[in-house]
PDB file of C-alpha atoms in Angstrom:
ATOM      1  CA  MET A   1      59.019 140.186 135.103  1.00 44.00           C
ATOM      2  CA  HIS A   2      62.574 139.824 134.675  1.00 42.00           C
ATOM      3  CA  PRO A   3      64.569 137.199 132.400  1.00 43.00           C
ATOM      4  CA  PRO A   4      65.881 134.498 134.252  1.00 42.00           C
ATOM      5  CA  VAL A   5      69.538 134.845 135.160  1.00 39.00           C
ATOM      6  CA  PRO A   6      71.933 131.726 134.116  1.00 37.00           C
ATOM      7  CA  SER A   7      72.850 129.718 137.171  1.00 34.00           C
ATOM      8  CA  ARG A   8      76.620 130.040 136.337  1.00 39.00           C
ATOM      9  CA  PRO A   9      78.954 132.952 135.472  1.00 37.00           C
ATOM     10  CA  THR A  10      79.881 133.343 131.860  1.00 38.00           C
ATOM     11  CA  PRO A  11      83.500 134.186 132.740  1.00 43.00           C
ATOM     12  CA  LEU A  12      85.820 136.776 130.247  1.00 44.00           C
ATOM     13  CA  PRO A  13      88.440 135.417 128.277  1.00 43.00           C
ATOM     14  CA  ALA A  14      91.505 135.119 130.416  1.00 45.00           C
ATOM     15  CA  PRO A  15      93.381 137.954 128.263  1.00 44.00           C
ATOM     16  CA  ALA A  16      90.743 140.468 129.744  1.00 45.00           C
ATOM     17  CA  ALA A  17      91.710 139.476 133.169  1.00 43.00           C
ATOM     18  CA  HIS A  18      95.295 141.189 132.856  1.00 42.00           C
ATOM     19  CA  ALA A  19      94.248 144.093 130.613  1.00 56.00           C
ATOM     20  CA  PRO A  20      94.736 147.283 132.940  1.00 80.00           C
ATOM     21  CA  LEU A  21      92.471 149.581 130.560  1.00 87.00           C
ATOM     22  CA  LEU A  22      89.708 147.269 130.185  1.00 88.00           C
ATOM     23  CA  ALA A  23      89.867 146.339 133.761  1.00 89.00           C
ATOM     24  CA  THR A  24      89.411 150.299 134.194  1.00 92.00           C
ATOM     25  CA  VAL A  25      86.603 150.334 132.030  1.00 94.00           C
ATOM     26  CA  LEU A  26      84.748 147.570 133.569  1.00 92.00           C
ATOM     27  CA  GLY A  27      84.924 148.680 137.066  1.00 92.00           C
ATOM     28  CA  ALA A  28      83.844 152.111 135.945  1.00 93.00           C
ATOM     29  CA  ALA A  29      80.861 151.055 134.219  1.00 93.00           C
ATOM     30  CA  ARG A  30      79.785 148.566 136.503  1.00 91.00           C
ATOM     31  CA  ARG A  31      79.542 151.285 139.549  1.00 92.00           C
ATOM     32  CA  ARG A  32      78.041 153.597 136.722  1.00 89.00           C
ATOM     33  CA  ALA A  33      75.459 151.029 136.417  1.00 86.00           C
ATOM     34  CA  LEU A  34      74.688 150.746 140.539  1.00 86.00           C
ATOM     35  CA  ARG A  35      74.711 154.411 140.968  1.00 85.00           C
ATOM     36  CA  ASP A  36      72.281 154.701 138.352  1.00 79.00           C
ATOM     37  CA  GLY A  37      69.996 151.929 139.718  1.00 78.00           C
ATOM     38  CA  ASP A  38      69.930 149.900 136.275  1.00 80.00           C
ATOM     39  CA  ARG A  39      69.573 146.191 136.671  1.00 77.00           C
ATOM     40  CA  GLN A  40      72.187 145.662 134.141  1.00 84.00           C
ATOM     41  CA  VAL A  41      75.598 147.132 132.862  1.00 89.00           C
ATOM     42  CA  ASP A  42      75.029 148.082 129.164  1.00 91.00           C
ATOM     43  CA  THR A  43      76.791 149.288 126.432  1.00 94.00           C
ATOM     44  CA  ALA A  44      76.130 152.744 127.227  1.00 93.00           C
ATOM     45  CA  HIS A  45      77.593 152.580 130.517  1.00 94.00           C
ATOM     46  CA  LEU A  46      80.666 150.921 128.477  1.00 96.00           C
ATOM     47  CA  LEU A  47      80.815 153.628 126.258  1.00 96.00           C
ATOM     48  CA  HIS A  48      80.631 156.362 129.078  1.00 95.00           C
ATOM     49  CA  ALA A  49      83.480 154.807 131.089  1.00 96.00           C
ATOM     50  CA  LEU A  50      85.648 154.236 127.896  1.00 97.00           C
ATOM     51  CA  VAL A  51      85.313 157.556 126.470  1.00 96.00           C
ATOM     52  CA  GLU A  52      86.126 159.307 130.234  1.00 94.00           C
ATOM     53  CA  SER A  53      88.789 156.817 130.777  1.00 93.00           C
ATOM     54  CA  ASP A  54      90.920 156.516 127.325  1.00 95.00           C
ATOM     55  CA  PRO A  55      92.413 159.342 125.442  1.00 94.00           C
ATOM     56  CA  GLU A  56      93.210 157.051 122.387  1.00 93.00           C
ATOM     57  CA  THR A  57      89.391 156.411 122.327  1.00 95.00           C
ATOM     58  CA  ARG A  58      88.273 160.288 122.451  1.00 95.00           C
ATOM     59  CA  ALA A  59      90.896 160.802 119.657  1.00 93.00           C
ATOM     60  CA  ALA A  60      88.851 158.387 117.431  1.00 95.00           C
ATOM     61  CA  PHE A  61      86.072 161.070 117.567  1.00 95.00           C
ATOM     62  CA  ASP A  62      88.065 163.380 115.776  1.00 89.00           C
ATOM     63  CA  GLY A  63      87.340 166.501 117.470  1.00 91.00           C
ATOM     64  CA  GLU A  64      86.563 167.512 121.267  1.00 93.00           C
ATOM     65  CA  HIS A  65      83.260 168.725 120.029  1.00 93.00           C
ATOM     66  CA  ARG A  66      82.052 165.323 119.060  1.00 94.00           C
ATOM     67  CA  VAL A  67      83.568 163.982 122.777  1.00 96.00           C
ATOM     68  CA  ALA A  68      81.363 166.760 124.383  1.00 95.00           C
ATOM     69  CA  ARG A  69      78.211 165.638 122.288  1.00 94.00           C
ATOM     70  CA  VAL A  70      78.383 162.085 123.306  1.00 94.00           C
ATOM     71  CA  LEU A  71      79.005 163.086 126.828  1.00 93.00           C
ATOM     72  CA  GLY A  72      76.585 165.381 127.240  1.00 91.00           C
ATOM     73  CA  TYR A  73      74.143 162.661 126.232  1.00 89.00           C
ATOM     74  CA  LEU A  74      75.528 160.257 128.689  1.00 89.00           C
ATOM     75  CA  VAL A  75      75.584 162.312 131.433  1.00 85.00           C
ATOM     76  CA  GLN A  76      71.480 162.757 130.580  1.00 80.00           C
ATOM     77  CA  ARG A  77      70.768 159.001 130.847  1.00 73.00           C
ATOM     78  CA  SER A  78      68.735 159.755 134.161  1.00 61.00           C
ATOM     79  CA  ILE A  79      66.162 161.890 132.198  1.00 56.00           C
ATOM     80  CA  GLY A  80      64.355 161.671 129.204  1.00 56.00           C
ATOM     81  CA  TYR A  81      65.339 158.529 126.857  1.00 55.00           C
ATOM     82  CA  GLY A  82      67.259 156.783 129.589  1.00 55.00           C
ATOM     83  CA  LEU A  83      64.353 156.766 131.806  1.00 56.00           C
ATOM     84  CA  ARG A  84      62.845 153.488 129.802  1.00 57.00           C
ATOM     85  CA  TRP A  85      66.275 152.060 129.896  1.00 63.00           C
ATOM     86  CA  GLN A  86      65.904 151.552 133.831  1.00 58.00           C
ATOM     87  CA  ARG A  87      62.672 149.537 132.944  1.00 57.00           C
ATOM     88  CA  SER A  88      64.028 147.165 130.434  1.00 59.00           C
ATOM     89  CA  GLY A  89      67.285 145.314 129.755  1.00 63.00           C
ATOM     90  CA  GLU A  90      69.171 145.969 126.594  1.00 76.00           C
ATOM     91  CA  GLY A  91      68.612 143.225 124.110  1.00 65.00           C
ATOM     92  CA  GLY A  92      66.179 140.362 124.243  1.00 57.00           C
ATOM     93  CA  GLY A  93      68.278 137.802 126.051  1.00 54.00           C
ATOM     94  CA  ALA A  94      69.216 137.183 130.023  1.00 51.00           C
ATOM     95  CA  PRO A  95      71.572 139.515 132.049  1.00 47.00           C
ATOM     96  CA  LEU A  96      75.131 137.802 131.729  1.00 48.00           C
ATOM     97  CA  PRO A  97      77.130 137.511 135.091  1.00 44.00           C
ATOM     98  CA  LEU A  98      80.802 138.036 134.398  1.00 43.00           C
ATOM     99  CA  PRO A  99      83.452 137.200 137.028  1.00 37.00           C
ATOM    100  CA  ALA A 100      84.204 140.652 137.867  1.00 36.00           C
ATOM    101  CA  ALA A 101      86.934 139.775 140.302  1.00 33.00           C
ATOM    102  CA  ARG A 102      88.967 138.843 136.914  1.00 37.00           C
ATOM    103  CA  ALA A 103      88.477 142.467 135.639  1.00 40.00           C
ATOM    104  CA  GLY A 104      89.771 143.943 139.193  1.00 39.00           C
ATOM    105  CA  GLU A 105      86.183 144.412 140.909  1.00 41.00           C
ATOM    106  CA  GLY A 106      86.964 142.259 144.085  1.00 44.00           C
ATOM    107  CA  ALA A 107      84.522 140.350 145.969  1.00 42.00           C
ATOM    108  CA  ARG A 108      81.243 142.521 144.821  1.00 45.00           C
ATOM    109  CA  ARG A 109      81.127 140.785 141.608  1.00 44.00           C
ATOM    110  CA  ARG A 110      77.954 138.789 142.289  1.00 41.00           C
ATOM    111  CA  THR A 111      76.252 142.430 141.987  1.00 45.00           C
ATOM    112  CA  ALA A 112      77.507 142.956 138.068  1.00 56.00           C
ATOM    113  CA  ARG A 113      75.219 141.862 135.246  1.00 80.00           C
ATOM    114  CA  TRP A 114      76.222 142.551 131.832  1.00 86.00           C
ATOM    115  CA  SER A 115      73.588 142.869 129.080  1.00 89.00           C
ATOM    116  CA  PRO A 116      74.148 140.297 125.688  1.00 89.00           C
ATOM    117  CA  ALA A 117      74.895 143.184 123.955  1.00 91.00           C
ATOM    118  CA  ALA A 118      77.909 144.729 126.367  1.00 92.00           C
ATOM    119  CA  ALA A 119      79.277 141.395 126.673  1.00 90.00           C
ATOM    120  CA  ALA A 120      79.580 140.749 122.434  1.00 91.00           C
ATOM    121  CA  ALA A 121      81.336 144.168 122.432  1.00 93.00           C
ATOM    122  CA  LEU A 122      83.829 142.592 125.089  1.00 92.00           C
ATOM    123  CA  GLU A 123      84.135 139.566 123.117  1.00 91.00           C
ATOM    124  CA  GLU A 124      84.603 141.395 119.864  1.00 92.00           C
ATOM    125  CA  ALA A 125      87.388 143.804 121.490  1.00 92.00           C
ATOM    126  CA  LEU A 126      89.335 140.819 122.521  1.00 90.00           C
ATOM    127  CA  ARG A 127      88.748 139.334 119.190  1.00 92.00           C
ATOM    128  CA  ARG A 128      90.124 142.309 117.383  1.00 91.00           C
ATOM    129  CA  ALA A 129      93.638 142.172 119.844  1.00 88.00           C
ATOM    130  CA  ALA A 130      94.319 138.426 119.084  1.00 89.00           C
ATOM    131  CA  ALA A 131      93.776 139.219 115.712  1.00 90.00           C
ATOM    132  CA  ARG A 132      96.709 141.756 115.672  1.00 86.00           C
ATOM    133  CA  GLY A 133      98.389 138.913 117.847  1.00 87.00           C
ATOM    134  CA  GLU A 134      98.225 141.031 120.980  1.00 85.00           C
ATOM    135  CA  GLU A 135      96.773 139.745 124.464  1.00 81.00           C
ATOM    136  CA  GLN A 136      95.554 143.236 125.636  1.00 83.00           C
ATOM    137  CA  PRO A 137      92.638 144.651 123.706  1.00 89.00           C
ATOM    138  CA  THR A 138      93.087 148.688 123.845  1.00 93.00           C
ATOM    139  CA  GLY A 139      90.213 151.227 124.419  1.00 95.00           C
ATOM    140  CA  LEU A 140      90.082 151.291 120.304  1.00 96.00           C
ATOM    141  CA  ASP A 141      89.454 147.254 120.003  1.00 95.00           C
ATOM    142  CA  LEU A 142      86.049 148.070 122.598  1.00 96.00           C
ATOM    143  CA  LEU A 143      85.240 151.401 120.650  1.00 97.00           C
ATOM    144  CA  ALA A 144      84.844 149.405 117.621  1.00 96.00           C
ATOM    145  CA  GLY A 145      83.063 146.500 119.280  1.00 96.00           C
ATOM    146  CA  LEU A 146      80.428 148.797 120.642  1.00 97.00           C
ATOM    147  CA  ALA A 147      80.121 150.662 117.128  1.00 96.00           C
ATOM    148  CA  ALA A 148      79.794 147.310 115.518  1.00 95.00           C
ATOM    149  CA  ASP A 149      75.926 147.294 117.058  1.00 93.00           C
ATOM    150  CA  PRO A 150      74.390 150.446 115.730  1.00 91.00           C
ATOM    151  CA  GLY A 151      71.185 149.100 117.529  1.00 91.00           C
ATOM    152  CA  SER A 152      72.476 149.196 121.219  1.00 93.00           C
ATOM    153  CA  ARG A 153      71.964 151.562 123.719  1.00 91.00           C
ATOM    154  CA  ALA A 154      75.787 153.032 122.722  1.00 95.00           C
ATOM    155  CA  GLY A 155      74.726 153.048 119.005  1.00 94.00           C
ATOM    156  CA  GLU A 156      71.477 155.231 120.119  1.00 90.00           C
ATOM    157  CA  VAL A 157      73.741 157.882 122.090  1.00 92.00           C
ATOM    158  CA  LEU A 158      76.071 157.969 119.106  1.00 95.00           C
ATOM    159  CA  ARG A 159      73.468 158.769 116.554  1.00 93.00           C
ATOM    160  CA  HIS A 160      71.485 161.017 118.899  1.00 89.00           C
ATOM    161  CA  ALA A 161      75.132 163.014 119.167  1.00 92.00           C
ATOM    162  CA  ARG A 162      74.931 162.973 115.350  1.00 93.00           C
ATOM    163  CA  ILE A 163      77.931 160.173 115.129  1.00 95.00           C
ATOM    164  CA  ASP A 164      77.430 157.481 112.446  1.00 96.00           C
ATOM    165  CA  PRO A 165      78.465 154.107 114.555  1.00 96.00           C
ATOM    166  CA  PRO A 166      80.015 152.083 111.114  1.00 95.00           C
ATOM    167  CA  ALA A 167      82.025 155.616 110.442  1.00 96.00           C
ATOM    168  CA  LEU A 168      83.574 155.638 113.922  1.00 96.00           C
ATOM    169  CA  GLY A 169      83.716 151.975 114.215  1.00 95.00           C
ATOM    170  CA  ALA A 170      86.217 152.316 111.055  1.00 95.00           C
ATOM    171  CA  ARG A 171      88.052 154.964 112.445  1.00 95.00           C
ATOM    172  CA  ALA A 172      88.767 153.362 115.695  1.00 94.00           C
ATOM    173  CA  VAL A 173      89.814 150.074 113.679  1.00 92.00           C
ATOM    174  CA  ALA A 174      92.479 152.369 111.457  1.00 92.00           C
ATOM    175  CA  LEU A 175      93.773 153.924 114.510  1.00 91.00           C
ATOM    176  CA  ALA A 176      94.014 150.613 116.248  1.00 87.00           C
ATOM    177  CA  SER A 177      95.963 149.287 113.053  1.00 84.00           C
ATOM    178  CA  ARG A 178      98.745 151.938 113.194  1.00 79.00           C
ATOM    179  CA  ARG A 179      99.694 151.002 116.947  1.00 66.00           C
ATOM    180  CA  ALA A 180     103.211 149.777 117.264  1.00 50.00           C
ATOM    181  CA  PRO A 181     104.170 146.532 118.930  1.00 52.00           C
ATOM    182  CA  ASP A 182     104.858 148.233 121.653  1.00 49.00           C
ATOM    183  CA  GLY A 183     101.312 150.338 121.964  1.00 50.00           C
ATOM    184  CA  ALA A 184     102.821 153.385 121.108  1.00 50.00           C
ATOM    185  CA  ALA A 185     100.654 155.281 118.235  1.00 48.00           C
ATOM    186  CA  LEU A 186     102.530 155.297 114.713  1.00 41.00           C
ATOM    187  CA  PRO A 187     102.978 158.885 113.495  1.00 41.00           C
ATOM    188  CA  ASP A 188      99.545 160.596 112.139  1.00 44.00           C
ATOM    189  CA  GLY A 189      98.579 160.358 108.873  1.00 41.00           C
ATOM    190  CA  GLU A 190      99.209 156.640 108.099  1.00 43.00           C
ATOM    191  CA  GLY A 191      96.140 154.647 107.599  1.00 43.00           C
ATOM    192  CA  LEU A 192      93.473 156.542 108.446  1.00 47.00           C
ATOM    193  CA  PRO A 193      90.414 157.011 106.357  1.00 46.00           C
ATOM    194  CA  PRO A 194      90.566 160.215 104.585  1.00 43.00           C
ATOM    195  CA  GLY A 195      88.002 163.084 106.363  1.00 49.00           C
ATOM    196  CA  SER A 196      86.249 163.417 109.146  1.00 49.00           C
ATOM    197  CA  LEU A 197      83.672 161.855 110.803  1.00 56.00           C
ATOM    198  CA  PRO A 198      79.994 162.429 109.697  1.00 52.00           C
ATOM    199  CA  GLY A 199      77.901 164.709 111.942  1.00 57.00           C
ATOM    200  CA  ASP A 200      79.264 168.410 111.494  1.00 53.00           C
ATOM    201  CA  ALA A 201      77.217 169.444 108.694  1.00 41.00           C
ATOM    202  CA  GLU A 202      74.496 169.780 111.451  1.00 42.00           C
ATOM    203  CA  HIS A 203      76.653 171.629 114.134  1.00 41.00           C
TER     204      HIS A 203
END
């Protein structure tokens, strides 16, 4: 039996309504969940949409071969380990309805149910942007939010792809901190942690 759904939607904070990239990612994640027949939009849906939508996020993986590994696992969620995801929600809480119309999703917002972990990642992205004095979160902010929960479905996908979620999150934070006030990236080599992400020793 499914856990009860809250009677009132939990709204995204106002800045999320005006972030074009975030609106694109939320819409793509929601549509992917509907296509897959999943009962909620989870962190793996968000990760999939984010990696496909944002070049800065792909750059945080520090190598196209790592991006390919992650996408390889994400596209296989309809088989293997992903089949059990269809039978249960992500995390122990009830799915959270978010007003998708405020994120560019139009009138079909009532079908969007977000896992508690996905909602937490979105909140973390907004918090990180606000800490820099920016209204709009970047893809790197959302990636850091997803990587902050290694036990989530996104974290499981990353570990399958031999990528350490905390290390990826640290790189996303470092890259986000190097953004100029106008959103452009600063020159290479400033403020990045040395070395590449763990995971290539097995590759």
